[in-house]
Coordinates of C-alpha atoms in Angstrom, one line a residue:
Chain V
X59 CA 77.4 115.8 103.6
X60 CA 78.2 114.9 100.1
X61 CA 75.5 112.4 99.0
X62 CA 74.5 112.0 95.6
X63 CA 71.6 110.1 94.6
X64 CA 70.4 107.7 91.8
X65 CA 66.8 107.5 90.4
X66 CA 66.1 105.0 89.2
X67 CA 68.0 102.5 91.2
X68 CA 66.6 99.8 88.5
X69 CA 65.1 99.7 85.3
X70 CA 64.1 97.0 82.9
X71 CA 62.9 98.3 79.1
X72 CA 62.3 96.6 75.8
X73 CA 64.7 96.7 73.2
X74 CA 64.5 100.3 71.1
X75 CA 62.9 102.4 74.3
X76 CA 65.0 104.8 75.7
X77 CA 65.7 105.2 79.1
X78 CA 66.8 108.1 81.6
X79 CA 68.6 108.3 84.7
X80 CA 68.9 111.2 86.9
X81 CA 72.1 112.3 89.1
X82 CA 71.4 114.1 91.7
X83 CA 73.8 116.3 94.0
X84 CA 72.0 116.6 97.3
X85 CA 73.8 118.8 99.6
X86 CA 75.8 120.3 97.7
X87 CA 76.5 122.4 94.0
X88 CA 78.2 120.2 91.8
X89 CA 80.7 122.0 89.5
X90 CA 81.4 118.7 87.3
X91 CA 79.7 115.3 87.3
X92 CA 80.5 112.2 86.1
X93 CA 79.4 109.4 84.5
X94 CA 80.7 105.6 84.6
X95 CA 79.4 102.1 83.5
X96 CA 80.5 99.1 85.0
X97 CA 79.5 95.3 83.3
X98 CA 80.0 92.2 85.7
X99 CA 82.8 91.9 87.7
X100 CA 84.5 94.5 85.9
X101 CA 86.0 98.0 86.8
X102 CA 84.0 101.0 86.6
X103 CA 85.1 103.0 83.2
X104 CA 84.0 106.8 82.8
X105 CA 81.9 107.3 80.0
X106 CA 81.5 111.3 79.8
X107 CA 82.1 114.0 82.0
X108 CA 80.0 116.7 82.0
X109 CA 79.6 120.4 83.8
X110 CA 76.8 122.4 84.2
X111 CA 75.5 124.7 81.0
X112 CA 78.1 123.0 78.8
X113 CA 78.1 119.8 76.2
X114 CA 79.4 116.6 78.1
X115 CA 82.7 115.4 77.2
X116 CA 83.0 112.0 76.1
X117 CA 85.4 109.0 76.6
X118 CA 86.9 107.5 73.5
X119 CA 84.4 105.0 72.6
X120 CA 81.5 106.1 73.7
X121 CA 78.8 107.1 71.1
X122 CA 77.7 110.7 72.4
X123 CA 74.2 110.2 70.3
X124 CA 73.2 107.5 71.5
X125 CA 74.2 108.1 75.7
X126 CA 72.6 111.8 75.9
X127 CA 73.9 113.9 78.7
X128 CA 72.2 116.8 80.0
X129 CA 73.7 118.7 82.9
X130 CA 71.0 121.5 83.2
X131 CA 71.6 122.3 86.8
X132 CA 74.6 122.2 89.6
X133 CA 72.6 119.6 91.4
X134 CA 71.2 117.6 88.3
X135 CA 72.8 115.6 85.5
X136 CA 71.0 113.0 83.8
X137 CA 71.9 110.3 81.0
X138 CA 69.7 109.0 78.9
X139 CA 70.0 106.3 76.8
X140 CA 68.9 105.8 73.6
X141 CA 67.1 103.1 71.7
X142 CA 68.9 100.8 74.2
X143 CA 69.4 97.5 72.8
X144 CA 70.9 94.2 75.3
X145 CA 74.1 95.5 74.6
X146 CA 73.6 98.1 77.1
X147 CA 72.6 96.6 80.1
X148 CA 74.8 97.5 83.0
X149 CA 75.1 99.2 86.1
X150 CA 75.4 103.0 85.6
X151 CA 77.2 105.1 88.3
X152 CA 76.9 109.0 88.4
X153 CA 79.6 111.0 90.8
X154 CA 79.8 114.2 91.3
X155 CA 82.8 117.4 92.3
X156 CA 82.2 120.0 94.1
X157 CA 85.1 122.3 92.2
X158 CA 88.2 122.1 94.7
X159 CA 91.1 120.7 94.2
X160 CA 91.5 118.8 97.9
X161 CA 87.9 117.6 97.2
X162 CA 87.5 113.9 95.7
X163 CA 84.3 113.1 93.5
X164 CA 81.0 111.2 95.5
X165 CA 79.5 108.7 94.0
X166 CA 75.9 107.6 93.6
X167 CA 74.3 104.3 94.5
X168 CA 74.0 103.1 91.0
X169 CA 71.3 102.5 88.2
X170 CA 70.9 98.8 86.9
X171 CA 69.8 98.8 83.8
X172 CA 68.3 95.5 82.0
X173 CA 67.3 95.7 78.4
X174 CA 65.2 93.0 77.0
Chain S
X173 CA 99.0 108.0 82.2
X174 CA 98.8 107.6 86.1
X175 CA 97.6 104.0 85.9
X176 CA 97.8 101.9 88.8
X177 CA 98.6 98.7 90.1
X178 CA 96.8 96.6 92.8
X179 CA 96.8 93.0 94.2
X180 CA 94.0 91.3 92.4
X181 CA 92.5 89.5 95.2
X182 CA 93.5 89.5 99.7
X183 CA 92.5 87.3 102.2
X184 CA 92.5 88.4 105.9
X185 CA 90.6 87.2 109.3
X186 CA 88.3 89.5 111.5
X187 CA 90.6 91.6 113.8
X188 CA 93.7 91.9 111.6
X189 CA 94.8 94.3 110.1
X190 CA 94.8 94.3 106.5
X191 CA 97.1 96.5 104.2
X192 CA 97.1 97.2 100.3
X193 CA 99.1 98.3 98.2
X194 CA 98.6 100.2 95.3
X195 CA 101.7 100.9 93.1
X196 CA 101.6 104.6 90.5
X197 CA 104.9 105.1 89.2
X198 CA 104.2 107.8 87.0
X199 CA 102.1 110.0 89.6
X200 CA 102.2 113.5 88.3
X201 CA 102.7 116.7 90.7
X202 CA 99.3 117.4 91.1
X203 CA 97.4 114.0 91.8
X204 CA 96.2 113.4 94.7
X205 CA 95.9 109.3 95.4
X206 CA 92.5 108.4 96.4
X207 CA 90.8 105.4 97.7
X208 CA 87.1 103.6 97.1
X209 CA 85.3 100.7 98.6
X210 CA 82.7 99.5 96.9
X211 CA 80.2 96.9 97.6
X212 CA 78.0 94.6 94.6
X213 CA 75.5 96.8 93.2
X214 CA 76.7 100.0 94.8
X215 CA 78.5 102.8 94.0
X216 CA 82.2 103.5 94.9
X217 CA 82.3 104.9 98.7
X218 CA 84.9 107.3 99.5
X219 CA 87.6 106.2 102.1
X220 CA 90.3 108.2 102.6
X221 CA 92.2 110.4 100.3
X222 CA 96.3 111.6 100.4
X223 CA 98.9 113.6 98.4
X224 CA 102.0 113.2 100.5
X225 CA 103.0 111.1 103.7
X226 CA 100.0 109.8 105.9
X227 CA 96.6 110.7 106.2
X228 CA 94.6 109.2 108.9
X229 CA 90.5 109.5 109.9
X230 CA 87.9 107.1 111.6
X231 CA 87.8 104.0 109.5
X232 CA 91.6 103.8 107.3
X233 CA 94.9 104.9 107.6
X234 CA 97.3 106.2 104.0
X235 CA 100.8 106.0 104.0
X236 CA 102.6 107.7 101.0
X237 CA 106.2 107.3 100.6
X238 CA 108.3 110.8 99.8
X239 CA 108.7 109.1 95.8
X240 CA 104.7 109.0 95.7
X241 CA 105.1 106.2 93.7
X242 CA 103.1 103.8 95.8
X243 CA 100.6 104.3 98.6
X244 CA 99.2 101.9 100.8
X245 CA 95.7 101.4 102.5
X246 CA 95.4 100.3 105.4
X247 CA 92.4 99.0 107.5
X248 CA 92.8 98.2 111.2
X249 CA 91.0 95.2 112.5
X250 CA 88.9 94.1 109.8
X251 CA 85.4 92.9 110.3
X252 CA 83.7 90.6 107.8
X253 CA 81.3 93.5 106.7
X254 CA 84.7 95.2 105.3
X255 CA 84.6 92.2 102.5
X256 CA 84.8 94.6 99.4
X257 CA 86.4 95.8 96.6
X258 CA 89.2 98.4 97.0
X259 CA 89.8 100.7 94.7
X260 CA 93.1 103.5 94.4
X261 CA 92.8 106.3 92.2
X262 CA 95.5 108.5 91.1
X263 CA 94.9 111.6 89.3
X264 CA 93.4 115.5 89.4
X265 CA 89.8 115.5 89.5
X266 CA 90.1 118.9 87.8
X267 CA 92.1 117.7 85.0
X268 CA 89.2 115.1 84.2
X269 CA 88.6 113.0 81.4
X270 CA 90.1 109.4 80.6
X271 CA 92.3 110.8 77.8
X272 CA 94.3 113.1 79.8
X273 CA 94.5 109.5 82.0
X274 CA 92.9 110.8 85.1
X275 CA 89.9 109.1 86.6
X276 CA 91.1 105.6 85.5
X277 CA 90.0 103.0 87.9
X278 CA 91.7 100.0 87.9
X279 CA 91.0 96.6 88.5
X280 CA 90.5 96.9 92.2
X281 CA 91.5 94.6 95.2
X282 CA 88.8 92.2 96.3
X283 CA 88.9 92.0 100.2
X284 CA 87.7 88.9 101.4
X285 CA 87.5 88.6 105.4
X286 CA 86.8 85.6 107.2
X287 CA 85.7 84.6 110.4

């Protein structure tokens, strides 16, 4: 149990598009996901946090207009990323919590994303 | 601020044991120390996870000293697909959010096994 899944796993856009990635909770209800980006041989860093029906919270840093977070469902967050630019082009990680305090945060696979 | 501490880098052979140690001085009462392997290009994967003394399941073994100011991962008879990044998280998932200094990962240890 516990998987969370990624779509897409890759994306490459043009400069200005925006992009979207969904977070998925498969087998389970996700009280609060996460979101983290993580550049080349770097450490992940959380970008926002987010639960379901309310507005993400975001790190310090991190421009809420321009990485939209919509967490419509207990099973679905997504992030989309607006008028992405090269700047941006990292690997995106969603994780998700099922609500209890014994219980640690799953991760998903990852999206890469390459702007061009 | 529970921020931890790692070895940046390990070497080991396939069949020994390997052990890291993750130092977290100011743990507060109600972390719980966690710890991530995580392959290039993929996500974190959970490995084991501990508040207090030793927590033990099919791949790792986690020993916390009574102080909780250090923990330490251990992996019995590493193979080279256990070449990774570790990661140890300290903090309360439910008290999430950077600025209350949970959910900080740090740099990570990168496992290298050889044959």
């Amino acid at each position: 149990g516990a998987v969370v899944s990624q779509h897409p796993s890759w994306v490459i856009c043009k400069s200005g598009t925006s992009v979207k990635i969904e977070c998925r909770s498969l087998d389970f209800q996700a009280t609060t996901m996460f979101w983290y980006r993580q550049f080349p041989k770097q450490s992940l860093m959380l970008m926002a946090t987010s639960n379901e029906g309310s507005k993400a919270t975001y790190e310090q840093g991190v421009e809420k207009d321009k990485f939209l977070i919509n967490h419509a469902s207990l099973t679905l967050s997504t992030l989309t990323v607006t008028s992405a630019h090269p700047e941006d082009s990292s690997f995106y990680i969603c994780s998700a919590w099922r609500g209890t305090k014994q219980e640690t945060q799953y991760f998903g696979p990852g999206t890469r994303l390459l702007v061009l | 601020l529970a921020k931890t501490t790692q070895p940046i880098s390990m070497d080991s052979y396939e069949g020994q044991e390997v052990n890291i140690t993750c130092s977290h001085n100011n743990i507060a009462t109600n972390d719980y120390i966690t710890w991530y392997q995580q392959f290039p290009s993929q996500g974190p994967r959970f490995i084991i996870q501990g508040y207090k003394t030793k927590v033990t399941n099919e791949v790792a073994s986690l020993f916390i000293p009574a102080d909780r100011k250090s923990s330490t991962l251990s992996l019995p008879r590493v193979s080279l697909s256990d070449t990774a990044v570790y990661y140890c998280l300290v903090g309360d998932v439910r008290g999430y959010g950077g600025s209350q200094g949970n959910l900080i990962f740090g740099k990570g240890t990168k496992l290298s096994v050889k044959p």
